[in-house]
Each structure stands twice: as C-alpha cells, then as structure tokens.
Amino acid sequence: INISVFPPSNACIGRYILNMQITSCGHTYQRCLGDFYVLFNPWCADDPVYMDNQAHREEYVLNEHGILYEGVHKHITSRPWHFGQFEDGILDICLKILDMGASYHHGSDRDHCWRNDPVHVSMVVNHMISSHTTNSIMKIPENNDYLKGTKPFSWNGSVPILQQWYNGRCRPVRYGYCGSLASVMCTVMRCLGIPSRVVTNFCFPCSIENPLGINEIFDCTGKNLCGKDKLWRYHCWNESWMARRDINQCCGDWQCLDPTPLETGRGSACSGPTWVRSIREGELDLDYDGHHMFSRVNSNYVGWLSQNNTKKTKFFCDAWPCGQHLITKSVGSEQFEDITGAYKYELGSVKNKEAYYRAYRRIHPGYCNASNCHIERELSSLKNPFLSDSGINMRLKMANCPMYGEDVQLHWLLENLHSENKNLRFNLCAQIITYSGCPMDQFWKDTVNVTLGPREVKKIPLCISYSQYGPYLCDHNIMKVVAVSDPECGEVLMVSRDIVINRPPVIVKLLSQPRLKVPCTAEISFCNPLQEDMKNCVMTLEGCGLFKEPMTIDLGTLASNQQARTIVEFTPYRLGSHRLLANFGCHKF
C-alpha cells in the first residue's frame, strides 16, 4: 500500500505519528508505520510564509552559510557563521524549543492550535532565545565577565549552542551576544520553514528615559562617562518573512524580531514581530513593540560635557541620527546588502519627516494633536548645535587600517570658517568601548594648543602606539578617540572617532577536494603579529558537513612572528556546500 499525506496549509507544525488500524477476522489491532514532520512551507502559495522568489528561498531557507557584520559604521568587519539547520537532531531541538516556550503566550499547550501561525511561533522562539527564564537558550554575560562560560565571540555556528542547550537539560548556554542570539534564532526559524536573515544596525541607541533621544556624557578630558543611556556600536537582530494575518496582511513581508533583551522604561524585553514597513512609515500602533524598533533606527544623538558633576553643557559637534546603516548578507553573494531604505526614508526628505512626526505623536501622547512645526521646534531645542555654527569644522580621518600589533595613525583635520584667528586648547583621549557602548579604560591622553588663521585648514597627525592600547584592548576590538576643547576657551567643541582594530587572519587551505565519505585534509595557519608571546592559544574548528562536532586544538604559546600550522583530517558525511570555519583565541583576543 502506497500512502500519500497532504497536510493542509493551516496544519500545525511538529512531529506526527502515522498509525494503521487493521481489522481481520473480527480482530482489530494497530501498527505504527512511522513518524513524519510537518513544517511551514515557503514553496506553497497558501502558506503564510510563502516566498515567490526561488533565489530568495534558497538564501533565506536552504542556505546553511551566513555572515555576521560587526565593527562600526565607518569600518564594517565580517565573519562567517554556520547556521546548520539541516544537521542531525537540530529539527528535534527546534521542536523542543517550542515545547519549552509553549506557555509563554498561551498558558498551556493542550491543543497546539497556535503552531500553525508563524506569528505566534516566532514570538515563542524570540522569547526562548535569551529571556530571563530558566530554560532560555543563551545567557548574556554581566559586566563582560566570561569566567563561568565560553567567550561570546568564540562561537562559529549555531549547532554547538543548540546541542549544548539540549544535552544540558535545557539550561542556558553561557555566553552569547546579540550576533550569536540573532544567528541561533535564524537557524531555528529556517529549520521550521520560515525564511529568515540576520540584520546588523550600526549606531544603535538603548535609552531608558527618552525613546527618541540618546545622551552620551563626557568629562573635560574627553573620557566617556558611564550613564544610563548606551549607544551600541552595532546590534544584530532577526528578520523573518510571513504574512501577518493579525494585522490583515494577505502577502508575506519582512517582520523584525529582536531576541536580545534590552532595557526599556518598563524593564527588559525582547521585541517583535514588527512589520518593517510600519517602522519606515511611523505607523507604530500596528505592531508589537513598534515604538521600540522605530526609536532604535531614528533616535537623535546628544553629547554633553560634565563639569564637576554639577553643570552639563551641550557640545558643538557633527551630531548624527542613529540607525545610519542597516545591512544583511546579499542573496547568493558574500557581499552585504544595504537595507536602510526598508526601515527609513532618506534623511531630511518629506516622507522621512512625515513618518517621524507620525511616530512622535504615538510615542509622546502629549503631542497627539500638536502641529508639525510645534514638534520640529521641540526637536530643534534638544539637538546638539553644529560645529559650523561655532565657525569651526573638524573631523578625525584614519591614515591606516590598523591590525593587532600596529600603531593607530590618524589625521585631525580642522578648518576655520571665519575671517579672524582662532586660538583653541584641546584635550585628547582614547578609551576602550565595548560593542554595547559601555566605556572601559581610558589609556591615552594629550593636550594640544591649536591656532587657526582666517579660513585656514590644518592637518594634525595623531599616533596611538600598540604599547599604549595593547594591554587594554578586549574582545570587542573597538576604541574611541575624542578631542574636546577647553570650556574656558568659549564654545565647547568635540569631534570623535570609533576605531576598530583588525584581528590577524586565520588561513584555511584545503589540500584535497572534499568528497562524500572520502578522507580529506586541510591546513590551518596563523601567524603571531605581535612583538610578544601569545599564551594559551586555542584554535576552534567547525565544518559544515565535514565533521559533526567542533574540534579544539591547543597551540600552547606562540612566540613573536611565529607561524602555527595545523593539518586537520576529516571525512565529509553528507552532500552539500561545505565550509570549514576556524576561530583563533588566546589571552589577547
């Protein structure tokens, strides 16, 4: 007997058991024929996750290879990620996640009725990734303390994280950060049949008091002080494709889901699903947490100088709106795609202003009947004055692209816009900043007197040596350089630059072509670029379809300029696109 099963498009996803009942000679008995899985189907036009573009389905459902974009908006870095949604056991783990999170929205899971709705499924998965429940998949370290777990930036893929959670009796894996959280969620969603991708937003505000403004506070030396607000250098979240029947959408579109719990005025919470188009239009009454997502791509930046902890003065600076650059991996390419236009209209355009006014009225109920001019006057009073208003233009320009062990070279460009002399005194400093905007050690300070003649342009070279920043640089590889004028000289001027220090490359070379169930070898090499020894060096390897568990190689100590070469043998165990990922770690990074 050949049996074909055609689940309806509104069937609940999950594992089903197929039984056969046989009656013969007055006797009835049952036989289990086996089990099968029902998933969302983006190839089916009646399914709420239907995606009509085949190339997009191959990228956002079938592709196991991803890229995480990090760094700062002027220096974007990338690293590969193995989603691994087709690895053995991952589907069962994903269904276990739904079981563990079933009570999040529905109190009980008696009839599983919500499992045919990708909106509710995405909300459960979003909550389970890193909520404060005891069964969440990952925890975020507090105060950058990794001692009781794995460094967040050492993961190469989602599979070991999900396996560790499942095998560890569903206890949170320590530790993750926004990139790994969004990537694990992308794995789960693709595994369940929901097209998904990871998005990176640069200049991401996290403000508790003012949802549409972010404040950074500095002292007279230029040191960034730790305040209530945080300006994340970048932040990753997830987008999933589905038709939102709850808001009467008939066709699929991208929905924003952020699994990283962020502080809001009402405590810590995850966001989404939020229709991306509603964020662009400022229609914040349509979605869950839409006002949070709008503020995270449209907040205004305000910089303050704190004098003796009693007086605060706004800087004259080139202020910028947040959410300057939103990118994701391109379809069928290793390059990134700029999707900023999907979240916001061109800055300063009529549509951009209309969307902002619309959102402002919804976020601030006291302005629900205010005119556009009234809102614009309110916004103007909150913003920083521009440097050009003081008659000065300044910027910090990189002279090199520094790697670990190299000095940081900058050019400080100043221009006098007026016809009279300018005599200024500046304090300069460099400080370590985490990707989540937490100021760390201030390791370099200097004082410079600058005289500018009428309409004069001056270029001042700055150098920060490795010996100065090396002992302080942490996993995030980001430092902030600030130049701030002495308040006694008149207007308070500031210019700043976030700088990323590049990690040395790990070179992977296949020595033979991978073939199914045929032994293969690869050479992994790494050179210590520092003028000092690297201790406790470890290489972590993960191979999509090449070996089932991550491999850790202890390299010990690498002397200055020493090159480590390791030969790895493996046997590809399944067909598909193979990729070998290597991550190097030591006491330095």
Coordinates of C-alpha atoms in Angstrom, one line a residue, residues 232-520:
W232 CA 25.7 50.4 20.9
R233 CA 28.3 50.5 18.1
Y234 CA 26.3 47.8 16.3
H235 CA 23.4 45.5 17.1
C236 CA 22.1 42.4 15.3
W237 CA 18.5 41.1 15.1
N238 CA 16.5 38.8 13.0
E239 CA 14.1 39.4 10.2
S240 CA 11.5 36.7 9.2
W241 CA 9.2 36.5 6.2
M242 CA 5.5 35.9 6.9
A243 CA 2.0 37.3 6.2
R244 CA 0.7 38.9 9.3
R245 CA -3.0 37.7 9.5
D246 CA -3.3 39.5 12.8
I247 CA -2.9 42.9 11.0
N248 CA -4.8 41.7 7.9
Q249 CA -1.8 41.2 5.6
C250 CA -2.6 39.0 2.7
C251 CA 1.0 38.6 1.4
G252 CA 4.3 37.9 3.1
D253 CA 6.7 40.6 4.1
W254 CA 9.7 41.1 6.4
Q255 CA 9.0 41.2 10.1
C256 CA 11.6 42.4 12.6
L257 CA 12.3 40.2 15.7
D258 CA 15.0 41.1 18.2
P259 CA 15.8 38.2 20.6
T260 CA 18.3 40.3 22.7
P261 CA 16.6 41.6 25.9
L262 CA 17.1 45.3 26.0
E263 CA 16.3 47.7 28.8
T264 CA 13.2 49.8 28.3
G265 CA 11.2 52.2 30.5
R266 CA 9.2 49.1 31.7
G267 CA 12.1 46.7 32.2
S268 CA 13.9 44.3 30.0
A269 CA 12.1 42.9 27.0
C270 CA 12.5 41.3 23.5
S271 CA 10.9 43.0 20.6
G272 CA 8.7 41.7 17.7
P273 CA 7.4 40.7 15.4
T274 CA 7.2 44.2 14.0
W275 CA 6.4 44.8 10.3
V276 CA 9.5 46.5 8.8
R277 CA 7.3 48.7 6.6
S278 CA 5.4 50.1 9.6
I279 CA 8.7 51.2 11.1
R280 CA 9.5 53.2 8.0
E281 CA 6.0 54.8 7.9
G282 CA 5.9 55.5 11.6
E283 CA 2.7 53.5 11.9
L284 CA 3.5 52.4 15.4
D285 CA 0.0 51.3 16.5
L286 CA 0.1 48.3 14.1
D287 CA 2.6 46.1 15.7
Y288 CA 4.1 44.6 18.9
D289 CA 6.9 46.9 20.2
G290 CA 6.9 49.0 17.1
H291 CA 7.8 52.1 19.1
H292 CA 11.0 50.4 20.4
M293 CA 12.1 49.4 16.9
F294 CA 11.3 52.9 15.4
S295 CA 13.4 54.6 18.1
R296 CA 16.3 52.3 17.6
V297 CA 16.8 53.5 14.0
N298 CA 15.6 57.1 14.3
S299 CA 16.8 58.5 17.7
N300 CA 18.8 61.7 17.9
Y301 CA 22.3 61.8 19.4
V302 CA 23.1 64.4 22.1
G303 CA 26.6 64.8 23.6
W304 CA 27.2 66.5 26.9
L305 CA 30.2 67.9 28.8
S306 CA 30.0 67.3 32.5
Q307 CA 31.9 69.9 34.6
N308 CA 32.5 69.0 38.3
N309 CA 29.3 66.8 38.3
T310 CA 27.2 69.9 38.7
K311 CA 26.9 71.5 35.3
K312 CA 26.3 69.9 31.9
T313 CA 26.9 71.7 28.6
K314 CA 26.0 70.6 25.1
F315 CA 28.8 70.1 22.7
F316 CA 29.2 71.8 19.3
C317 CA 29.6 68.7 17.2
D318 CA 28.5 67.0 14.0
A319 CA 25.6 65.1 15.6
W320 CA 24.0 62.2 13.7
P321 CA 20.8 60.2 13.9
C322 CA 21.0 56.6 14.9
G323 CA 20.5 53.7 12.6
Q324 CA 22.8 55.1 10.0
H325 CA 23.5 51.8 8.3
L326 CA 21.4 48.6 8.2
I327 CA 22.9 45.7 6.3
T328 CA 22.4 42.0 5.7
K329 CA 24.0 39.3 3.6
S330 CA 23.2 39.6 -0.1
V331 CA 21.3 36.8 -1.9
G332 CA 23.7 34.4 -3.4
S333 CA 26.7 36.5 -2.6
E334 CA 29.3 37.1 0.1
Q335 CA 28.8 40.8 0.0
F336 CA 26.4 42.8 2.1
E337 CA 23.2 44.4 1.0
D338 CA 22.2 47.8 2.4
I339 CA 18.6 47.7 3.5
T340 CA 18.5 51.0 5.4
G341 CA 15.8 52.2 2.9
A342 CA 13.4 49.5 4.1
Y343 CA 13.5 50.9 7.6
K344 CA 13.6 54.7 7.0
Y345 CA 13.2 57.2 4.2
E346 CA 16.1 59.3 3.1
L347 CA 17.2 61.6 5.9
G348 CA 15.7 65.0 5.6
S349 CA 13.1 64.0 2.9
V350 CA 9.5 65.0 3.2
K351 CA 8.4 61.3 3.8
N352 CA 11.1 60.9 6.4
K353 CA 9.8 63.9 8.3
E354 CA 6.2 62.9 8.0
A355 CA 7.0 59.4 9.3
Y356 CA 8.9 60.9 12.2
Y357 CA 6.1 63.3 13.2
R358 CA 3.6 60.4 13.0
A359 CA 5.7 58.3 15.3
Y360 CA 6.4 61.1 17.7
R361 CA 2.7 61.7 18.3
R362 CA 2.3 58.0 19.1
I363 CA 5.3 57.7 21.3
H364 CA 4.5 61.0 23.2
P365 CA 0.8 61.1 23.9
G366 CA 1.0 64.8 25.0
Y367 CA 1.8 65.7 21.3
C368 CA -1.0 63.7 19.7
N369 CA -2.7 67.0 18.5
A370 CA 0.5 69.0 18.0
S371 CA 1.3 70.6 14.7
N372 CA 4.4 69.5 12.7
C373 CA 6.0 72.9 13.4
H374 CA 5.5 72.5 17.1
I375 CA 7.2 69.1 17.1
E376 CA 10.0 70.4 14.9
R377 CA 10.7 73.3 17.4
E378 CA 10.8 70.8 20.3
L379 CA 13.2 68.6 18.4
S380 CA 15.5 71.5 17.5
S381 CA 15.8 72.6 21.1
L382 CA 17.0 69.1 22.1
K383 CA 19.7 68.6 19.3
N384 CA 23.4 69.5 19.5
P385 CA 24.5 72.7 17.8
F386 CA 26.6 72.0 14.7
L387 CA 30.3 72.7 14.6
S388 CA 29.8 75.0 11.7
D389 CA 27.7 77.2 14.0
S390 CA 30.8 77.9 16.0
G391 CA 32.8 78.7 12.9
I392 CA 34.9 75.5 13.0
N393 CA 34.8 72.3 11.1
M394 CA 36.6 69.2 12.5
R395 CA 36.9 65.6 11.7
L396 CA 39.2 62.6 12.5
K397 CA 40.3 60.7 9.5
M398 CA 42.1 57.3 9.6
A399 CA 45.6 57.2 8.0
N400 CA 45.8 53.4 8.2
C401 CA 43.7 50.3 8.8
P402 CA 45.4 49.0 12.0
M403 CA 45.8 45.4 12.9
Y404 CA 46.7 43.9 16.2
G405 CA 50.3 45.0 17.0
E406 CA 50.2 48.0 14.7
D407 CA 50.1 51.7 15.7
V408 CA 46.9 53.7 15.1
Q409 CA 47.5 56.6 12.7
L410 CA 45.0 59.4 12.4
H411 CA 44.8 62.8 10.8
W412 CA 42.9 65.5 12.7
L413 CA 41.5 68.0 10.2
L414 CA 40.5 71.5 11.4
E415 CA 39.1 74.3 9.3
N416 CA 38.4 77.9 10.4
L417 CA 35.3 79.1 8.7
H418 CA 35.6 82.7 9.9
S419 CA 37.9 85.6 8.9
E420 CA 39.5 86.1 12.3
N421 CA 42.1 84.0 14.2
K422 CA 41.0 81.1 16.4
N423 CA 43.1 80.1 19.4
L424 CA 41.9 76.9 21.0
R425 CA 43.1 74.4 23.5
F426 CA 42.0 70.8 23.1
N427 CA 42.1 67.7 25.4
L428 CA 42.5 64.4 23.5
C429 CA 42.0 60.9 24.8
A430 CA 41.5 57.3 23.7
Q431 CA 39.3 54.9 25.5
I432 CA 38.2 51.3 25.1
I433 CA 34.5 50.9 24.2
T434 CA 32.5 47.6 24.1
Y435 CA 30.2 46.9 21.2
S436 CA 27.3 47.6 23.5
G437 CA 28.5 51.1 24.3
C438 CA 30.0 50.5 27.8
P439 CA 33.0 52.8 28.3
M440 CA 36.1 50.9 29.7
D441 CA 39.7 52.0 30.3
Q442 CA 41.0 55.4 29.3
F443 CA 44.6 54.6 28.2
W444 CA 45.8 57.7 26.4
K445 CA 45.6 61.4 27.0
D446 CA 47.2 64.5 25.5
T447 CA 46.7 68.3 25.3
V448 CA 47.2 70.4 22.2
N449 CA 47.1 74.1 21.6
V450 CA 45.8 75.0 18.1
T451 CA 46.0 78.3 16.3
L452 CA 44.0 78.8 13.1
G453 CA 44.4 81.8 10.9
P454 CA 41.5 83.2 8.9
R455 CA 40.0 80.5 6.7
E456 CA 42.9 78.3 7.5
V457 CA 42.8 74.5 7.1
K458 CA 45.2 72.5 9.3
K459 CA 46.0 68.8 9.4
I460 CA 47.5 67.4 12.7
P461 CA 48.8 63.8 12.8
L462 CA 48.0 61.7 15.8
C463 CA 49.6 58.4 16.7
I464 CA 48.5 55.8 19.3
S465 CA 51.1 53.1 19.7
Y466 CA 50.3 49.4 20.2
S467 CA 52.2 49.6 23.5
Q468 CA 49.6 52.1 24.7
Y469 CA 46.4 50.3 23.6
G470 CA 47.5 46.7 23.6
P471 CA 47.2 45.9 27.3
Y472 CA 43.6 47.3 27.4
L473 CA 42.0 46.1 24.1
C474 CA 39.3 43.5 24.8
D475 CA 37.2 41.1 22.7
H476 CA 35.3 43.9 21.1
N477 CA 38.4 45.5 19.3
I478 CA 36.9 49.0 19.5
M479 CA 38.4 52.2 20.8
K480 CA 37.1 55.7 20.8
V481 CA 39.3 58.8 20.2
V482 CA 37.9 62.1 21.3
A483 CA 39.1 65.7 21.0
V484 CA 37.3 68.3 23.2
S485 CA 38.0 71.9 23.6
D486 CA 38.7 73.5 27.0
P487 CA 35.5 75.1 28.2
E488 CA 37.4 78.2 29.2
C489 CA 38.1 79.0 25.5
G490 CA 34.4 79.7 24.8
E491 CA 32.2 77.2 22.9
V492 CA 32.7 73.6 23.8
L493 CA 33.7 71.7 20.6
M494 CA 34.0 68.0 20.2
V495 CA 35.0 65.6 17.5
S496 CA 35.2 61.8 17.9
R497 CA 36.0 58.6 16.0
D498 CA 35.3 55.0 16.7
I499 CA 38.2 52.8 15.6
V500 CA 38.2 49.0 15.0
I501 CA 41.5 47.1 15.4
N502 CA 41.5 44.2 12.9
R503 CA 42.3 40.7 14.1
P504 CA 45.1 38.8 12.3
P505 CA 43.7 36.4 9.7
V506 CA 43.4 32.6 10.1
I507 CA 44.2 31.0 6.7
V508 CA 42.4 27.8 5.8
K509 CA 43.7 25.8 2.8
L510 CA 42.1 22.6 1.6
L511 CA 44.7 20.1 0.5
S512 CA 42.3 17.9 -1.4
Q513 CA 38.8 18.2 -2.8
P514 CA 36.1 17.1 -0.3
R515 CA 34.1 14.0 -1.5
L516 CA 31.4 12.2 0.4
K517 CA 32.8 9.6 2.8
V518 CA 36.4 10.0 1.4
P519 CA 39.1 11.3 3.9
C520 CA 40.2 14.9 3.3

